[in-house]
């Protein structure tokens, strides 16, 4: 097993500048283990992407010319490599000068520490066209005017210690890969009759030394989709390797490349992400998909800067943790060298990004320019930590949605109502009058404290909870509405929790349960009840903020009328209710009409019995 390298991380986060009609984007740098230029006062930089399509077109043309020379029998090095270096410099100059300096400093910093560097290209959905840039080709150093420095130019990602991955904000979940040394990928080969020949023997020979290649792991017959479904069900692999051609299709939003599988009759069957994703859902253990198909990792943009996402990104959207694909047409010898080195590195338990980097070096050793074609797409959203309060909030939400639990809760509320009515009768007829209301002032002060906590704590909960933070594909207005819904949910949950707790406390007070025994015992009991009420209110506040935020994110596109400012202001009626509860308690305890409060437990019981069917209706 190879020694694992420690990696620092640099995230280049892109989004549109927000100015309609302008192709300008902003980039922010986030680092882990790095010291970035500007520190805490670093600002987002804005740049223009007007040359984006020209760079992509020239890159595709160069690769095609390179392959033409190879097919004519010229050695790979016979092609002029200088245009590739110039293209790499143009890719780097898409970035602002300060970002390029920070990237170069990050590389130098990690080399000094003998660490690796993991560069994450992360774009917002409104900047998806930037996925069309061949970032893997980037060359440094460059001059501020876009020219090459006199220093030695370097393809920064043609290095096993510097790796690059791609992410789209709010798409996919980040999951650590759990691959053991005994890799048994399912390798599916599609060779339609009318398509150009794939050198299957070349790839099979390259894989023989690194992974098992037998009837249980290799398939190259007809009916590719049906065979794939059968093998996913029977073998439940963690790695799927698809070898086929990629073919363009006009979607009206630029070109989209489909996978060319083999139909049962031996001819081509086009398969896009909407066809493939349901099939891959048969394997719950699938962690990695390797698409050995031309253009399977390329996002194509048209003249209007509209982007159609690649099939690799589409699979990540549907839940595949990591997809390795190609952003262009690759030579078959280069593809064989890449997959052999890639699987060998995974067998040695190296990180996936480092395995891809070693595969690039294997292609470059052949003298081929195809080393820049492999790309890695992975999920962006980190898994939520399973902390205790999150688990409690989820259980509370599940409790209110489960039919059996709702029946139990309804029964408990009915029993509570009956007990309160019984207590009211015993209080008025049987029991002697309670002692002076020595805990009344304590209850009032506690109610005031609960109200003051309720003014601040739900705001903190709503601000700290990031449940709607990843809804970045929505407009600014919708994002503000979603945050407002989450904020209102926090206050609504706090109020509901308080109403439930204070109902029990007030009922217990008027039944005399809190005014019996010694003063010390009275105060201890009240203190425990008050702490429980505040804790329960905070927990319900968190649960309701999560629930209402998720619900709003689901309904905002279907029922936009629910999310108007008129509705938002109407929801603020909850605040007078929150602030009036301590005053109500004060009035009930010290009112000259206190004798009329003897029916309070009965009234609360009647309210519970009347509201229970409405609150917990199935």
Coordinates of C-alpha atoms in Angstrom, one line a residue:
X1 CA 0.0 0.0 0.0
X2 CA 1.4 3.4 -1.0
X3 CA 2.0 6.1 1.5
X4 CA -0.9 8.6 1.5
X5 CA -0.1 12.2 0.9
X6 CA -1.8 15.0 3.0
X7 CA -3.7 17.5 0.8
X8 CA -4.4 21.1 1.3
X9 CA -7.5 22.4 -0.5
X10 CA -8.1 25.5 -2.6
X11 CA -11.7 26.2 -3.8
X12 CA -12.3 28.6 -6.7
X13 CA -16.0 29.5 -6.3
X14 CA -17.6 31.1 -9.4
X15 CA -20.9 32.9 -9.8
X16 CA -22.5 35.3 -12.2
X17 CA -21.9 39.0 -11.3
X18 CA -25.7 39.5 -11.3
X19 CA -25.7 42.2 -14.0
X20 CA -28.2 41.2 -16.7
X21 CA -26.9 41.0 -20.2
X22 CA -23.2 41.0 -19.2
X23 CA -21.0 37.9 -19.3
X24 CA -19.1 38.9 -16.2
X25 CA -18.4 36.5 -13.3
X26 CA -17.1 36.7 -9.8
X27 CA -14.6 34.3 -8.2
X28 CA -13.9 33.9 -4.5
X29 CA -11.1 31.8 -3.0
X30 CA -11.5 29.6 0.0
X31 CA -8.6 27.7 1.4
X32 CA -8.0 24.9 3.9
X33 CA -4.5 24.6 5.2
X34 CA -3.5 27.7 3.1
X35 CA -2.7 31.3 3.7
X36 CA -4.4 33.3 1.0
X37 CA -3.4 36.8 -0.2
X38 CA -5.6 39.4 1.4
X39 CA -6.6 37.3 4.4
X40 CA -10.0 38.2 6.0
X41 CA -10.2 41.3 3.9
X42 CA -9.9 39.5 0.5
X43 CA -12.7 40.6 -1.9
X44 CA -14.4 38.7 -4.7
X45 CA -12.8 39.5 -8.1
X46 CA -14.9 40.1 -11.2
X47 CA -13.7 39.0 -14.7
X48 CA -15.1 38.7 -18.2
X49 CA -15.7 35.4 -20.0
X50 CA -16.1 36.7 -23.5
X51 CA -13.3 34.5 -24.9
X52 CA -14.8 31.3 -23.3
X53 CA -16.2 29.8 -26.5
X54 CA -13.1 30.7 -28.5
X55 CA -10.9 28.9 -26.0
X56 CA -13.1 25.8 -26.1
X57 CA -13.3 25.7 -29.9
X58 CA -9.6 26.1 -30.3
X59 CA -9.0 23.3 -27.7
X60 CA -11.3 20.9 -29.5
X61 CA -9.7 21.8 -32.9
X62 CA -6.2 21.2 -31.5
X63 CA -7.2 17.8 -30.1
X64 CA -8.8 16.8 -33.4
X65 CA -5.7 17.8 -35.4
X66 CA -3.5 15.9 -33.0
X67 CA -5.5 12.7 -33.5
X68 CA -5.5 13.2 -37.3
X69 CA -1.7 13.3 -37.2
X70 CA -1.6 10.1 -35.1
X71 CA -4.0 8.3 -37.5
X72 CA -1.7 9.3 -40.4
X73 CA 1.2 7.6 -38.6
X74 CA 3.1 10.5 -37.3
X75 CA 4.5 10.2 -33.7
X76 CA 2.6 12.2 -31.1
X77 CA 5.6 14.5 -30.5
X78 CA 5.6 15.4 -34.2
X79 CA 2.6 17.7 -33.6
X80 CA 3.4 21.2 -32.5
X81 CA 2.9 21.3 -28.7
X82 CA 3.2 25.1 -28.6
X83 CA -0.5 25.7 -29.4
X84 CA -1.4 23.6 -26.4
X85 CA 0.8 25.7 -24.1
X86 CA -0.8 28.8 -25.5
X87 CA -4.3 27.4 -24.9
X88 CA -3.3 26.6 -21.3
X89 CA -2.2 30.2 -20.8
X90 CA -5.5 31.5 -22.3
X91 CA -7.4 29.2 -19.8
X92 CA -5.4 30.7 -16.9
X93 CA -6.1 34.2 -18.1
X94 CA -9.8 33.6 -17.8
X95 CA -9.0 34.2 -14.1
X96 CA -8.2 37.6 -12.6
X97 CA -4.5 38.3 -12.0
X98 CA -4.8 38.2 -8.2
X99 CA -6.5 34.8 -8.4
X100 CA -3.7 33.5 -10.5
X101 CA -1.1 34.8 -8.0
X102 CA -3.0 33.1 -5.2
X103 CA -3.1 29.8 -7.1
X104 CA 0.6 30.0 -7.7
X105 CA 1.4 30.9 -4.1
X106 CA -0.8 28.0 -2.9
X107 CA 1.2 25.5 -5.1
X108 CA 4.5 26.9 -3.8
X109 CA 3.2 26.7 -0.2
X110 CA 2.1 23.1 -0.4
X111 CA 5.4 22.1 -2.1
X112 CA 7.3 23.7 0.7
X113 CA 5.3 21.7 3.3
X114 CA 5.6 18.5 1.1
X115 CA 1.8 18.4 0.9
X116 CA -0.4 17.9 -2.2
X117 CA -2.9 20.5 -3.4
X118 CA -6.5 19.8 -4.2
X119 CA -8.1 22.5 -6.4
X120 CA -11.9 22.5 -6.5
X121 CA -13.5 24.3 -9.4
X122 CA -17.0 25.1 -8.0
X123 CA -19.6 27.0 -10.0
X124 CA -23.0 28.3 -9.1
X125 CA -25.9 27.2 -11.4
X126 CA -25.9 30.7 -13.0
X127 CA -22.3 30.2 -14.0
X128 CA -22.6 26.7 -15.5
X129 CA -21.1 27.9 -18.8
X130 CA -17.7 28.0 -17.0
X131 CA -17.7 24.2 -16.9
X132 CA -17.1 24.5 -20.6
X133 CA -13.6 25.8 -19.9
X134 CA -10.8 23.1 -20.0
X135 CA -9.4 24.0 -16.6
X136 CA -7.3 20.9 -16.5
X137 CA -5.1 22.5 -19.2
X138 CA -4.1 25.6 -17.2
X139 CA -0.6 26.9 -17.5
X140 CA 1.3 29.1 -15.0
X141 CA 2.9 31.5 -14.6
X142 CA 1.4 34.1 -16.9
X143 CA 1.7 37.8 -17.1
X144 CA -1.2 40.2 -16.1
X145 CA -1.7 41.0 -19.8
X146 CA -2.2 37.4 -20.7
X147 CA 1.2 36.6 -22.1
X148 CA 3.5 33.9 -20.9
X149 CA 6.2 34.6 -18.3
X150 CA 9.8 34.2 -19.2
X151 CA 10.0 31.7 -16.4
X152 CA 9.4 28.0 -17.2
X153 CA 5.8 27.4 -18.1
X154 CA 4.1 24.5 -16.4
X155 CA 0.8 22.7 -16.8
X156 CA -0.1 22.8 -13.2
X157 CA -2.4 19.8 -13.2
X158 CA 0.2 17.6 -15.0
X159 CA 1.5 16.8 -11.6
X160 CA 0.6 13.9 -9.3
X161 CA 0.7 16.3 -6.3
X162 CA -1.7 18.9 -7.7
X163 CA -5.2 17.5 -8.5
X164 CA -8.4 19.2 -9.7
X165 CA -12.1 18.3 -9.3
X166 CA -15.3 19.9 -10.5
X167 CA -18.4 20.7 -8.5
X168 CA -21.7 22.6 -9.1
X169 CA -23.1 24.3 -6.0
X170 CA -26.2 22.6 -4.6
X171 CA -25.8 19.5 -6.8
X172 CA -25.0 16.1 -5.3
X173 CA -23.8 15.0 -1.9
X174 CA -20.1 14.7 -0.9
X175 CA -19.4 11.2 0.3
X176 CA -16.1 9.6 1.1
X177 CA -15.3 6.7 -1.2
X178 CA -15.0 3.3 0.5
X179 CA -13.0 1.2 -2.1
X180 CA -10.9 -1.7 -0.9
X181 CA -7.8 -3.1 -2.7
X182 CA -9.8 -6.0 -4.2
X183 CA -11.5 -3.9 -6.9
X184 CA -14.1 -5.8 -8.9
X185 CA -15.6 -3.2 -11.2
X186 CA -18.4 -4.0 -13.6
X187 CA -17.0 -3.2 -17.1
X188 CA -19.7 -2.7 -19.7
X189 CA -18.5 -2.4 -23.4
X190 CA -20.9 -1.2 -26.1
X191 CA -19.8 -1.7 -29.7
X192 CA -22.7 -1.0 -32.2
X193 CA -22.4 -2.6 -35.6
X194 CA -22.4 0.8 -37.5
X195 CA -20.0 2.6 -35.1
X196 CA -16.3 2.9 -35.5
X197 CA -14.3 0.1 -34.0
X198 CA -13.2 0.2 -30.4
X199 CA -10.0 -1.7 -29.7
X200 CA -11.5 -3.9 -27.1
X201 CA -8.5 -6.3 -26.9
X202 CA -6.2 -3.3 -26.2
X203 CA -8.2 -2.1 -23.2
X204 CA -8.8 -5.7 -21.9
X205 CA -5.1 -6.5 -22.0
X206 CA -4.3 -3.2 -20.2
X207 CA -6.8 -4.0 -17.4
X208 CA -5.9 -7.7 -16.9
X209 CA -3.0 -7.0 -14.6
X210 CA -4.9 -4.6 -12.3
X211 CA -8.5 -5.8 -12.0
X212 CA -10.2 -9.2 -12.6
X213 CA -11.4 -9.4 -16.2
X214 CA -13.7 -12.4 -16.5
X215 CA -17.3 -13.3 -17.3
X216 CA -18.5 -11.9 -14.0
X217 CA -16.9 -8.5 -14.5
X218 CA -16.8 -7.9 -18.3
X219 CA -19.7 -7.7 -20.8
X220 CA -19.5 -6.7 -24.4
X221 CA -22.6 -8.2 -26.0
X222 CA -25.8 -6.7 -27.3
X223 CA -28.6 -5.3 -25.2
X224 CA -26.3 -3.1 -23.1
X225 CA -29.0 -1.5 -20.9
X226 CA -30.7 -4.9 -20.0
X227 CA -27.3 -6.4 -19.3
X228 CA -26.3 -3.5 -17.1
X229 CA -29.5 -3.8 -15.1
X230 CA -29.0 -7.5 -14.6
X231 CA -25.4 -7.1 -13.5
X232 CA -26.1 -4.2 -11.1
X233 CA -28.8 -6.4 -9.4
X234 CA -26.7 -9.5 -9.2
X235 CA -23.2 -8.2 -8.4
X236 CA -24.0 -4.8 -6.6
X237 CA -20.6 -3.3 -7.6
X238 CA -19.1 -0.2 -6.1
X239 CA -17.4 0.8 -9.4
X240 CA -19.0 0.9 -12.8
X241 CA -16.8 1.3 -15.9
X242 CA -18.6 2.1 -19.2
X243 CA -16.7 1.8 -22.5
X244 CA -18.5 3.2 -25.5
X245 CA -18.7 6.0 -28.0
X246 CA -20.3 9.4 -27.4
X247 CA -22.6 11.0 -29.9
X248 CA -23.8 14.6 -30.2
X249 CA -27.5 15.6 -30.0
X250 CA -29.0 19.1 -30.4
X251 CA -31.1 20.0 -27.4
X252 CA -31.9 23.6 -28.4
X253 CA -29.5 24.7 -25.7
X254 CA -26.3 23.7 -27.3
X255 CA -25.0 20.2 -28.0
X256 CA -25.5 17.3 -25.6
X257 CA -23.4 14.2 -25.9
X258 CA -25.2 10.9 -25.3
X259 CA -23.7 7.4 -24.7
X260 CA -24.0 5.1 -27.7
X261 CA -25.0 1.7 -26.3
X262 CA -25.9 -1.4 -28.3
X263 CA -29.5 -2.4 -28.9
X264 CA -30.8 -6.0 -28.9
X265 CA -30.5 -5.9 -32.7
X266 CA -26.8 -4.9 -32.5
X267 CA -27.3 -1.4 -33.7
X268 CA -27.0 1.9 -31.8
X269 CA -29.2 2.8 -28.9
X270 CA -28.7 6.4 -27.6
X271 CA -28.7 6.7 -23.9
X272 CA -28.8 10.0 -22.0
X273 CA -28.7 10.7 -18.3
X274 CA -32.5 10.4 -18.0
X275 CA -32.2 6.8 -19.3
X276 CA -29.1 5.8 -17.4
X277 CA -29.8 7.3 -13.9
X278 CA -32.9 5.1 -13.2
X279 CA -30.8 2.0 -14.1
X280 CA -28.0 3.0 -11.8
X281 CA -30.4 3.4 -8.9
X282 CA -30.7 -0.4 -8.8
X283 CA -27.3 -0.5 -7.1
X284 CA -27.4 1.3 -3.7
X285 CA -23.7 0.6 -3.2
X286 CA -22.5 2.3 -6.4
X287 CA -19.9 4.9 -5.5
X288 CA -17.9 5.6 -8.7
X289 CA -18.8 5.6 -12.4
X290 CA -16.0 5.8 -15.0
X291 CA -17.3 6.9 -18.3
X292 CA -14.8 5.9 -21.0
X293 CA -16.7 7.7 -23.7
X294 CA -15.8 10.8 -25.7
X295 CA -17.3 14.1 -24.5
X296 CA -19.1 12.4 -21.6
X297 CA -17.7 15.1 -19.2
X298 CA -18.1 18.2 -21.5
X299 CA -20.7 20.9 -20.8
X300 CA -21.6 22.5 -24.1
X301 CA -22.6 26.2 -24.4
X302 CA -24.3 27.9 -27.4
X303 CA -24.0 31.4 -28.7
X304 CA -26.4 32.7 -26.1
X305 CA -24.2 31.4 -23.3
X306 CA -26.7 28.7 -22.4
X307 CA -25.1 25.5 -21.1
X308 CA -26.4 21.9 -21.4
X309 CA -24.8 19.9 -18.6
X310 CA -22.7 16.9 -19.3
X311 CA -23.9 13.3 -18.7
X312 CA -21.3 13.1 -15.9
X313 CA -22.7 16.1 -14.1
X314 CA -26.2 14.7 -14.6
X315 CA -25.3 11.5 -12.8
X316 CA -23.9 13.5 -9.9
X317 CA -27.2 15.3 -9.8
X318 CA -29.0 12.0 -9.5
X319 CA -26.9 10.8 -6.6
X320 CA -23.7 9.2 -7.9
X321 CA -21.0 10.4 -5.5
X322 CA -18.1 10.6 -8.1
X323 CA -18.0 10.4 -11.9
X324 CA -14.8 10.3 -13.9
X325 CA -15.4 11.2 -17.6
X326 CA -13.7 12.7 -20.7
X327 CA -14.2 16.3 -21.9
X328 CA -13.2 15.5 -25.5
X329 CA -12.3 12.7 -28.0
X330 CA -9.5 10.5 -26.6
X331 CA -7.2 8.1 -28.5
X332 CA -7.7 4.5 -27.7
X333 CA -4.1 3.9 -26.7
X334 CA -4.3 6.9 -24.3
X335 CA -7.6 5.5 -22.9
X336 CA -6.0 2.1 -22.2
X337 CA -3.0 3.6 -20.5
X338 CA -5.2 5.9 -18.4
X339 CA -7.5 3.2 -17.1
X340 CA -4.7 0.8 -16.3
X341 CA -2.8 3.4 -14.3
X342 CA -6.0 4.6 -12.7
X343 CA -7.1 1.2 -11.4
X344 CA -3.5 0.5 -10.3
X345 CA -3.5 3.6 -8.1
X346 CA -6.9 2.7 -6.6
X347 CA -5.6 -0.8 -5.9
X348 CA -2.8 0.9 -3.9
X349 CA -5.5 2.7 -1.9
X350 CA -4.5 6.2 -3.2
X351 CA -7.2 8.9 -3.3
X352 CA -9.3 9.0 -6.4
X353 CA -8.1 12.4 -7.6
X354 CA -4.5 11.3 -7.2
X355 CA -5.3 8.2 -9.2
X356 CA -6.7 10.4 -12.0
X357 CA -3.5 12.6 -11.8
X358 CA -1.3 9.5 -12.2
X359 CA -3.5 8.5 -15.2
X360 CA -2.8 11.9 -16.8
X361 CA 1.0 11.3 -16.5
X362 CA 0.6 7.8 -18.1
X363 CA -1.1 9.4 -21.1
X364 CA 1.5 12.1 -21.3
X365 CA 4.3 9.5 -21.2
X366 CA 2.9 8.2 -24.5
X367 CA 3.5 11.6 -26.1
X368 CA -0.2 12.2 -26.4
X369 CA -2.0 15.5 -25.7
X370 CA -5.1 13.6 -24.4
X371 CA -3.8 13.9 -20.8
X372 CA -6.0 17.0 -20.3
X373 CA -9.2 15.2 -21.2
X374 CA -10.1 13.2 -18.0
X375 CA -12.3 15.2 -15.6
X376 CA -13.7 14.5 -12.1
X377 CA -17.2 15.5 -11.1
X378 CA -18.3 15.1 -7.5
X379 CA -21.1 16.2 -5.2
X380 CA -20.9 19.6 -3.7
X381 CA -23.0 19.5 -0.5
X382 CA -21.3 18.0 2.5
X383 CA -23.2 15.5 4.6
X384 CA -24.9 17.0 7.5
X385 CA -23.3 16.0 10.8
X386 CA -25.5 13.6 12.8
X387 CA -25.4 15.7 16.0
X388 CA -27.9 15.0 18.8
X389 CA -30.1 18.0 18.3
X390 CA -30.5 17.3 14.6
X391 CA -31.5 13.7 15.4
X392 CA -34.0 14.9 17.9
X393 CA -35.5 17.5 15.5
X394 CA -35.8 14.9 12.8
X395 CA -37.5 12.5 15.2
X396 CA -40.0 15.2 16.2
X397 CA -40.8 15.9 12.6
X398 CA -41.2 12.2 11.8
X399 CA -43.4 11.9 14.9
X400 CA -45.9 14.4 13.6
X401 CA -46.0 12.8 10.1
X402 CA -46.3 9.1 11.2
X403 CA -50.0 8.0 11.4
X404 CA -49.5 5.7 14.3
X405 CA -47.6 8.3 16.3
X406 CA -50.4 10.8 15.6
X407 CA -52.9 8.4 17.0
X408 CA -50.8 8.0 20.2
X409 CA -50.4 11.8 20.5
X410 CA -54.1 12.3 20.1
X411 CA -54.9 9.7 22.7
X412 CA -52.4 11.3 25.1
X413 CA -54.0 14.8 24.6
X414 CA -57.4 13.3 25.3
X415 CA -56.2 11.6 28.5
X416 CA -54.5 14.9 29.5
X417 CA -57.8 16.8 29.0
X418 CA -59.7 14.2 31.0
X419 CA -57.2 14.5 33.8
X420 CA -57.4 18.2 33.8
X421 CA -61.2 18.1 34.0
X422 CA -61.0 15.6 36.9
X423 CA -58.4 17.8 38.7
X424 CA -60.7 20.8 38.3
X425 CA -63.6 19.0 39.9
X426 CA -61.4 17.7 42.7
X427 CA -59.9 21.1 43.2
X428 CA -63.3 22.8 43.5
X429 CA -65.1 20.1 45.6
X430 CA -62.7 17.8 47.5
X431 CA -59.3 19.4 48.1
X432 CA -58.8 22.1 50.7
X433 CA -57.8 25.6 49.4
X434 CA -54.1 25.8 48.6
X435 CA -51.7 28.0 50.3
X436 CA -51.1 31.5 49.3
X437 CA -49.8 31.7 45.8
X438 CA -46.1 32.0 46.8
X439 CA -44.9 30.7 43.4
X440 CA -47.0 33.2 41.4
X441 CA -44.3 35.8 41.2
X442 CA -41.8 33.1 40.3
X443 CA -44.0 32.0 37.5
X444 CA -44.4 35.5 36.2
X445 CA -40.7 36.2 36.3
X446 CA -40.1 32.9 34.5
X447 CA -42.7 33.8 31.9
X448 CA -40.9 37.1 31.3
X449 CA -37.6 35.3 31.0
X450 CA -39.1 32.8 28.5
X451 CA -40.5 35.7 26.5
X452 CA -37.1 37.5 26.5
X453 CA -35.3 34.3 25.4
X454 CA -38.0 33.8 22.7
X455 CA -37.2 37.2 21.2
X456 CA -33.5 36.4 20.7
X457 CA -33.0 32.6 20.6
X458 CA -35.2 31.8 17.5
X459 CA -33.3 34.5 15.5
X460 CA -30.0 32.8 16.4
X461 CA -31.4 29.4 15.5
X462 CA -32.7 30.7 12.1
X463 CA -29.4 32.5 11.3
X464 CA -27.2 29.6 12.3
X465 CA -29.2 26.9 10.6
X466 CA -28.1 26.5 6.9
X467 CA -31.0 24.5 5.7
X468 CA -31.8 26.9 2.8
X469 CA -28.2 28.1 2.3
X470 CA -27.7 25.8 -0.7
X471 CA -30.8 27.1 -2.6
X472 CA -28.4 29.1 -4.8
X473 CA -30.1 28.3 -8.0
X474 CA -33.1 30.4 -7.0
X475 CA -33.4 34.2 -7.6
X476 CA -32.3 36.6 -4.9
X477 CA -35.9 37.4 -4.1
X478 CA -36.8 33.7 -3.7
X479 CA -33.7 33.1 -1.5
X480 CA -34.8 36.0 0.8
X481 CA -38.3 34.5 1.0
X482 CA -36.9 31.1 1.9
X483 CA -34.7 32.6 4.6
X484 CA -37.8 34.5 6.0
X485 CA -39.8 31.3 6.1
X486 CA -37.0 29.6 8.0
X487 CA -36.9 32.5 10.4
X488 CA -40.7 32.5 10.9
X489 CA -40.6 28.8 11.4
X490 CA -38.1 29.2 14.3
X491 CA -40.4 31.7 16.0
X492 CA -43.5 29.6 15.4
X493 CA -41.9 26.5 16.8
X494 CA -40.8 28.4 19.9
X495 CA -44.3 29.8 20.5
X496 CA -45.9 26.4 20.0
X497 CA -43.4 24.8 22.4
X498 CA -44.1 27.5 25.0
X499 CA -47.9 27.2 24.6
X500 CA -47.7 23.5 25.3
X501 CA -45.4 23.9 28.3
X502 CA -47.1 26.9 29.8
X503 CA -50.5 25.1 29.4
X504 CA -49.2 22.4 31.8
X505 CA -47.6 24.9 34.2
X506 CA -50.7 27.2 34.4
X507 CA -53.0 24.2 34.8
X508 CA -50.7 22.8 37.6
X509 CA -50.7 26.2 39.3
X510 CA -54.4 26.6 39.4
X511 CA -54.8 23.0 40.5
X512 CA -52.6 23.8 43.5
X513 CA -50.0 21.2 42.5
X514 CA -47.2 23.9 42.5
X515 CA -48.3 25.5 45.8
X516 CA -48.1 22.5 48.1
X517 CA -45.2 21.4 50.3
X518 CA -42.4 23.5 51.5
X519 CA -41.3 26.7 49.8
X520 CA -38.0 25.2 48.8
X521 CA -39.7 22.2 47.2
X522 CA -42.2 24.5 45.4
X523 CA -39.4 26.5 43.9
X524 CA -37.4 23.5 42.9
X525 CA -40.4 21.9 41.1
X526 CA -41.2 25.2 39.3
X527 CA -37.5 25.7 38.3
X528 CA -37.4 22.2 36.8
X529 CA -40.6 22.7 34.9
X530 CA -39.4 26.1 33.6
X531 CA -36.1 24.7 32.4
X532 CA -38.0 21.9 30.6
X533 CA -40.4 24.4 29.0
X534 CA -37.5 26.5 27.6
X535 CA -35.5 23.5 26.4
X536 CA -38.6 22.1 24.7
X537 CA -39.4 25.4 23.1
X538 CA -35.9 25.7 21.7
X539 CA -35.9 22.2 20.3
X540 CA -39.3 22.7 18.7
X541 CA -38.0 26.0 17.3
X542 CA -35.1 24.2 15.6
X543 CA -37.3 21.5 14.3
X544 CA -39.9 23.9 12.9
X545 CA -37.2 26.1 11.2
X546 CA -35.9 23.0 9.4
X547 CA -39.3 21.8 8.5
X548 CA -40.7 25.1 7.2
X549 CA -37.5 25.9 5.3
X550 CA -37.6 22.6 3.5
X551 CA -41.4 22.9 2.8
X552 CA -40.9 26.4 1.4
X553 CA -38.1 25.3 -0.9
X554 CA -40.4 22.6 -2.3
X555 CA -43.5 24.8 -2.7
X556 CA -41.9 28.1 -3.9
X557 CA -42.0 27.1 -7.5
X558 CA -45.5 25.5 -7.4
X559 CA -47.3 27.9 -5.1
X560 CA -45.6 31.3 -5.4
X561 CA -48.7 33.1 -4.1
X562 CA -47.9 31.7 -0.7
X563 CA -44.7 33.6 -0.5
X564 CA -45.6 37.2 -0.9
X565 CA -44.6 39.9 1.5
X566 CA -48.3 40.3 2.5
X567 CA -48.2 36.7 3.7
X568 CA -44.9 37.3 5.5
X569 CA -46.2 40.3 7.4
X570 CA -49.4 38.5 8.3
X571 CA -47.3 35.7 9.8
X572 CA -45.7 38.3 12.2
X573 CA -48.9 38.2 14.2
X574 CA -47.1 35.5 16.1
X575 CA -45.0 38.2 17.9
X576 CA -47.8 39.8 19.8
X577 CA -48.8 36.3 20.9
X578 CA -45.3 35.7 22.1
X579 CA -45.0 38.9 24.0
X580 CA -48.5 38.7 25.5
X581 CA -48.1 35.4 27.3
X582 CA -46.2 36.7 30.3
X583 CA -48.8 39.6 30.7
X584 CA -51.6 37.0 30.5
X585 CA -50.0 34.9 33.2
X586 CA -49.4 38.1 35.4
X587 CA -53.1 39.1 35.0
X588 CA -54.4 35.6 35.8
X589 CA -52.3 35.5 39.0
X590 CA -52.9 39.0 40.4
X591 CA -56.3 39.9 38.9
X592 CA -59.0 40.9 41.4
X593 CA -61.1 38.4 39.6
X594 CA -58.7 35.6 40.5
X595 CA -61.7 33.6 41.9
X596 CA -62.9 33.3 38.3
X597 CA -59.7 31.4 37.3
X598 CA -60.8 28.2 39.1
X599 CA -62.3 26.9 35.9
X600 CA -59.0 27.5 34.0
X601 CA -58.0 23.8 34.1
X602 CA -61.3 22.8 32.8
X603 CA -61.2 25.4 30.1
X604 CA -57.8 24.3 29.0
X605 CA -59.0 20.7 29.0
X606 CA -62.0 21.6 26.9
X607 CA -59.7 23.5 24.4
X608 CA -57.4 20.5 24.2
X609 CA -60.3 18.1 23.5
X610 CA -61.8 20.4 20.8
X611 CA -58.5 21.2 19.1
X612 CA -57.0 17.7 19.2
X613 CA -58.9 16.4 16.1
X614 CA -58.0 19.5 14.1
X615 CA -54.3 19.5 15.1
X616 CA -53.7 15.8 14.6
X617 CA -56.1 15.0 11.8
X618 CA -55.0 12.2 9.6

